[in-house]
Amino acid sequence: MSWSRALLTALAVCALLLAGSAGCGSGDAPEGKGGGVSPSPVGKVLDNTDEQGRHYREVSESGAPEVGIEVEPDAADDSWDVRLTVHDFRFSPVGVRPRAVAGRGTVRLLVDGRTVARLRVPEYHLAAGLVPHGTHHVTARLYADDGTVWAVHGKPVQSTADITASAAQATPDGGNVPGPTPTQGEK
C-alpha cells in the first residue's frame, strides 16, 4: 500500500506544480493596460502623445536615433523628392513584431502635421497634389515598431523642412515653368 501512497503524493505534487505555473507570465505577450503600447525595456513610455494620440517613448540622448530630411523639387511633374538620413536607426521590414527595439522602426512623413506616408526606406516621391500652392512643413518623425514615437527630452525625434509650392508661371513662348521651390529649414 505504501507504493500507491507515494504514487498519489507524486501525482499531487506534479498537479500543483503545473497549476501554479499556469498563472505565471512568460514575458512574450503584452500584459497590463497601456492603450496597446507594449511594455519594453527600451526607454520609458510618456503620457505625451503626437497628433494621432501615439505615446512618446523617451530614450537618453546618448545613442538616441536621429533623422535628417532634405526635400527637393522634381521639375518633371511639380512633385517633390524626399531623402532622409538616419543615425543610430534602422528601418524595420514589413511583418516585424509590434514591439519597441532600440533604434529600429519606421518614419512617418507629415505635411503640415498630417501623415502622408509611413516609410521603411530613406527615399520617397511626394506627389504634387499633397503639397498645394503655398509654404508647407514636411516632417520626418521616427516611430518604434509598437507605434510609439521615439523621443529625447520629451520631444519627438524628427526633422522638418520648409518648402514653398508656387503656381506654374507662363513663359514668353507660352510654356509653363514648374513652380516648386525649396526653402530648407531643419528643426
mmCIF file of C-alpha atoms in Angstrom:
data_model
loop_
_atom_site.group_PDB
_atom_site.id
_atom_site.type_symbol
_atom_site.label_atom_id
_atom_site.label_comp_id
_atom_site.label_asym_id
_atom_site.label_seq_id
_atom_site.Cartn_x
_atom_site.Cartn_y
_atom_site.Cartn_z
ATOM 1 C CA MET A 1 0.000 0.000 0.000
ATOM 2 C CA SER A 2 2.864 2.417 0.592
ATOM 3 C CA TRP A 3 3.794 2.416 -3.100
ATOM 4 C CA SER A 4 0.300 3.635 -4.038
ATOM 5 C CA ARG A 5 0.501 6.465 -1.496
ATOM 6 C CA ALA A 6 3.878 7.525 -2.842
ATOM 7 C CA LEU A 7 2.484 7.473 -6.379
ATOM 8 C CA LEU A 8 -0.554 9.533 -5.369
ATOM 9 C CA THR A 9 1.640 12.005 -3.497
ATOM 10 C CA ALA A 10 3.943 12.380 -6.519
ATOM 11 C CA LEU A 11 0.951 12.934 -8.821
ATOM 12 C CA ALA A 12 -0.498 15.527 -6.450
ATOM 13 C CA VAL A 13 2.821 17.423 -6.321
ATOM 14 C CA CYS A 14 3.044 17.389 -10.136
ATOM 15 C CA ALA A 15 -0.520 18.677 -10.448
ATOM 16 C CA LEU A 16 0.181 21.527 -8.004
ATOM 17 C CA LEU A 17 3.367 22.485 -9.827
ATOM 18 C CA LEU A 18 1.580 22.562 -13.178
ATOM 19 C CA ALA A 19 -1.383 24.521 -11.819
ATOM 20 C CA GLY A 20 0.895 27.008 -10.045
ATOM 21 C CA SER A 21 2.952 27.775 -13.148
ATOM 22 C CA ALA A 22 -0.113 28.301 -15.343
ATOM 23 C CA GLY A 23 -0.619 31.776 -13.873
ATOM 24 C CA CYS A 24 2.955 32.919 -14.461
ATOM 25 C CA GLY A 25 3.601 35.213 -17.415
ATOM 26 C CA SER A 26 6.134 34.144 -19.991
ATOM 27 C CA GLY A 27 7.121 37.670 -20.945
ATOM 28 C CA ASP A 28 6.253 37.032 -24.609
ATOM 29 C CA ALA A 29 2.768 38.519 -24.510
ATOM 30 C CA PRO A 30 1.971 42.091 -23.547
ATOM 31 C CA GLU A 31 0.486 42.356 -20.084
ATOM 32 C CA GLY A 32 -1.368 45.101 -18.312
ATOM 33 C CA LYS A 33 -3.014 48.189 -19.683
ATOM 34 C CA GLY A 34 -1.160 50.585 -21.896
ATOM 35 C CA GLY A 35 -3.519 51.503 -24.676
ATOM 36 C CA GLY A 36 -1.926 48.955 -26.994
ATOM 37 C CA VAL A 37 1.605 50.042 -26.114
ATOM 38 C CA SER A 38 3.790 47.057 -25.397
ATOM 39 C CA PRO A 39 5.941 47.066 -22.291
ATOM 40 C CA SER A 40 9.600 47.151 -23.203
ATOM 41 C CA PRO A 41 12.947 47.597 -21.555
ATOM 42 C CA VAL A 42 13.674 50.240 -24.222
ATOM 43 C CA GLY A 43 13.071 53.727 -22.907
ATOM 44 C CA LYS A 44 10.110 54.926 -20.896
ATOM 45 C CA VAL A 45 6.628 55.464 -22.300
ATOM 46 C CA LEU A 46 5.471 59.015 -21.520
ATOM 47 C CA ASP A 47 1.989 60.488 -21.220
ATOM 48 C CA ASN A 48 2.806 62.906 -24.084
ATOM 49 C CA THR A 49 1.294 61.986 -27.451
ATOM 50 C CA ASP A 50 1.546 63.073 -31.067
ATOM 51 C CA GLU A 51 -1.322 64.360 -33.227
ATOM 52 C CA GLN A 52 -2.707 60.834 -33.670
ATOM 53 C CA GLY A 53 -2.536 60.028 -29.943
ATOM 54 C CA ARG A 54 0.590 57.823 -30.118
ATOM 55 C CA HIS A 55 2.628 57.927 -26.909
ATOM 56 C CA TYR A 56 6.221 59.156 -26.810
ATOM 57 C CA ARG A 57 8.948 56.658 -25.855
ATOM 58 C CA GLU A 58 11.691 58.584 -24.041
ATOM 59 C CA VAL A 59 15.289 57.429 -24.588
ATOM 60 C CA SER A 60 18.515 59.008 -23.423
ATOM 61 C CA GLU A 61 20.268 61.439 -25.718
ATOM 62 C CA SER A 62 23.321 59.212 -25.824
ATOM 63 C CA GLY A 63 22.797 56.765 -28.676
ATOM 64 C CA ALA A 64 19.306 58.073 -29.461
ATOM 65 C CA PRO A 65 18.164 57.704 -33.066
ATOM 66 C CA GLU A 66 18.362 60.780 -35.300
ATOM 67 C CA VAL A 67 16.780 61.770 -38.605
ATOM 68 C CA GLY A 68 17.506 64.478 -41.151
ATOM 69 C CA ILE A 69 15.324 65.444 -44.114
ATOM 70 C CA GLU A 70 16.052 67.004 -47.477
ATOM 71 C CA VAL A 71 13.258 67.895 -49.898
ATOM 72 C CA GLU A 72 13.939 68.951 -53.482
ATOM 73 C CA PRO A 73 11.536 69.806 -56.290
ATOM 74 C CA ASP A 74 11.118 67.355 -59.168
ATOM 75 C CA ALA A 75 10.632 69.729 -62.098
ATOM 76 C CA ALA A 76 9.278 66.972 -64.335
ATOM 77 C CA ASP A 77 5.882 66.911 -62.625
ATOM 78 C CA ASP A 78 5.822 69.587 -59.880
ATOM 79 C CA SER A 79 6.295 66.863 -57.239
ATOM 80 C CA TRP A 80 8.996 66.588 -54.571
ATOM 81 C CA ASP A 81 11.819 64.144 -53.863
ATOM 82 C CA VAL A 82 12.331 63.436 -50.155
ATOM 83 C CA ARG A 83 15.624 61.988 -48.861
ATOM 84 C CA LEU A 84 16.193 61.016 -45.251
ATOM 85 C CA THR A 85 19.439 60.493 -43.395
ATOM 86 C CA VAL A 86 19.310 58.474 -40.200
ATOM 87 C CA HIS A 87 21.835 57.761 -37.449
ATOM 88 C CA ASP A 88 21.507 55.024 -34.824
ATOM 89 C CA PHE A 89 18.290 53.946 -36.563
ATOM 90 C CA ARG A 90 17.324 51.025 -38.815
ATOM 91 C CA PHE A 91 14.195 50.822 -40.941
ATOM 92 C CA SER A 92 12.066 47.817 -39.998
ATOM 93 C CA PRO A 93 10.920 45.449 -42.720
ATOM 94 C CA VAL A 94 7.246 44.645 -43.194
ATOM 95 C CA GLY A 95 5.945 41.998 -40.785
ATOM 96 C CA VAL A 96 8.134 42.639 -37.724
ATOM 97 C CA ARG A 97 6.617 42.102 -34.291
ATOM 98 C CA PRO A 98 4.953 45.241 -32.913
ATOM 99 C CA ARG A 99 7.408 45.888 -30.087
ATOM 100 C CA ALA A 100 9.962 48.569 -29.405
ATOM 101 C CA VAL A 101 13.537 47.628 -30.235
ATOM 102 C CA ALA A 102 16.282 50.183 -29.645
ATOM 103 C CA GLY A 103 16.964 52.275 -32.740
ATOM 104 C CA ARG A 104 14.521 50.482 -35.023
ATOM 105 C CA GLY A 105 11.165 51.343 -36.565
ATOM 106 C CA THR A 106 9.502 53.374 -39.284
ATOM 107 C CA VAL A 107 9.373 57.013 -40.318
ATOM 108 C CA ARG A 108 6.114 58.871 -40.741
ATOM 109 C CA LEU A 109 6.204 61.642 -43.275
ATOM 110 C CA LEU A 110 3.913 64.536 -42.384
ATOM 111 C CA VAL A 111 2.910 67.566 -44.411
ATOM 112 C CA ASP A 112 1.679 70.358 -42.155
ATOM 113 C CA GLY A 113 1.111 67.854 -39.327
ATOM 114 C CA ARG A 114 -0.905 65.385 -41.441
ATOM 115 C CA THR A 115 0.571 61.921 -42.099
ATOM 116 C CA VAL A 116 1.013 61.296 -45.828
ATOM 117 C CA ALA A 117 3.259 58.193 -45.737
ATOM 118 C CA ARG A 118 4.796 55.566 -43.464
ATOM 119 C CA LEU A 119 8.304 54.865 -44.692
ATOM 120 C CA ARG A 120 10.519 51.791 -44.396
ATOM 121 C CA VAL A 121 13.134 53.247 -46.773
ATOM 122 C CA PRO A 122 15.032 56.563 -46.791
ATOM 123 C CA GLU A 123 13.556 57.940 -50.042
ATOM 124 C CA TYR A 124 10.063 58.996 -51.050
ATOM 125 C CA HIS A 125 8.422 60.737 -54.006
ATOM 126 C CA LEU A 126 5.904 63.262 -52.657
ATOM 127 C CA ALA A 127 3.127 63.849 -55.184
ATOM 128 C CA ALA A 128 2.354 67.437 -56.160
ATOM 129 C CA GLY A 129 -1.270 67.003 -55.084
ATOM 130 C CA LEU A 130 -0.168 66.546 -51.461
ATOM 131 C CA VAL A 131 1.547 69.949 -51.461
ATOM 132 C CA PRO A 132 -0.807 72.682 -52.689
ATOM 133 C CA HIS A 133 0.262 76.254 -53.510
ATOM 134 C CA GLY A 134 1.948 77.941 -50.541
ATOM 135 C CA THR A 135 4.553 77.257 -47.862
ATOM 136 C CA HIS A 136 4.442 73.908 -46.058
ATOM 137 C CA HIS A 137 6.285 71.995 -43.353
ATOM 138 C CA VAL A 138 7.434 68.497 -44.342
ATOM 139 C CA THR A 139 8.382 66.493 -41.247
ATOM 140 C CA ALA A 140 10.037 63.093 -40.869
ATOM 141 C CA ARG A 141 9.289 61.595 -37.407
ATOM 142 C CA LEU A 142 10.732 58.354 -36.019
ATOM 143 C CA TYR A 143 8.409 55.675 -34.590
ATOM 144 C CA ALA A 144 9.145 52.380 -32.856
ATOM 145 C CA ASP A 145 7.508 49.236 -34.226
ATOM 146 C CA ASP A 146 4.927 49.287 -31.420
ATOM 147 C CA GLY A 147 3.660 52.655 -32.688
ATOM 148 C CA THR A 148 5.290 54.817 -30.023
ATOM 149 C CA VAL A 149 7.200 57.957 -31.026
ATOM 150 C CA TRP A 150 10.935 57.956 -30.282
ATOM 151 C CA ALA A 151 11.586 60.981 -28.056
ATOM 152 C CA VAL A 152 14.501 62.732 -26.334
ATOM 153 C CA HIS A 153 13.919 65.248 -23.518
ATOM 154 C CA GLY A 154 10.152 64.902 -24.028
ATOM 155 C CA LYS A 155 10.299 65.967 -27.690
ATOM 156 C CA PRO A 156 9.774 63.680 -30.702
ATOM 157 C CA VAL A 157 12.828 62.668 -32.730
ATOM 158 C CA GLN A 158 12.075 64.409 -36.013
ATOM 159 C CA SER A 159 13.354 66.805 -38.639
ATOM 160 C CA THR A 160 11.379 69.370 -40.633
ATOM 161 C CA ALA A 161 11.999 71.067 -43.976
ATOM 162 C CA ASP A 162 10.008 74.081 -45.125
ATOM 163 C CA ILE A 163 9.051 74.093 -48.804
ATOM 164 C CA THR A 164 7.120 76.520 -50.968
ATOM 165 C CA ALA A 165 4.965 75.335 -53.832
ATOM 166 C CA SER A 166 4.204 78.139 -56.239
ATOM 167 C CA ALA A 167 1.854 78.119 -59.182
ATOM 168 C CA ALA A 168 3.321 77.386 -62.592
ATOM 169 C CA GLN A 169 4.288 80.570 -64.386
ATOM 170 C CA ALA A 170 3.848 81.138 -68.103
ATOM 171 C CA THR A 171 6.989 81.716 -70.169
ATOM 172 C CA PRO A 172 7.210 84.087 -73.174
ATOM 173 C CA ASP A 173 6.919 81.118 -75.560
ATOM 174 C CA GLY A 174 3.640 80.010 -73.936
ATOM 175 C CA GLY A 175 5.099 77.122 -71.876
ATOM 176 C CA ASN A 176 4.984 76.736 -68.118
ATOM 177 C CA VAL A 177 7.854 76.935 -65.653
ATOM 178 C CA PRO A 178 7.489 74.464 -62.763
ATOM 179 C CA GLY A 179 6.516 76.099 -59.531
ATOM 180 C CA PRO A 180 8.036 74.270 -56.538
ATOM 181 C CA THR A 181 10.971 75.922 -54.824
ATOM 182 C CA PRO A 182 12.612 74.515 -51.706
ATOM 183 C CA THR A 183 13.471 76.513 -48.623
ATOM 184 C CA GLN A 184 15.227 74.071 -46.302
ATOM 185 C CA GLY A 185 14.985 74.556 -42.572
ATOM 186 C CA GLU A 186 15.770 71.614 -40.301
ATOM 187 C CA LYS A 187 14.485 71.535 -36.772
#
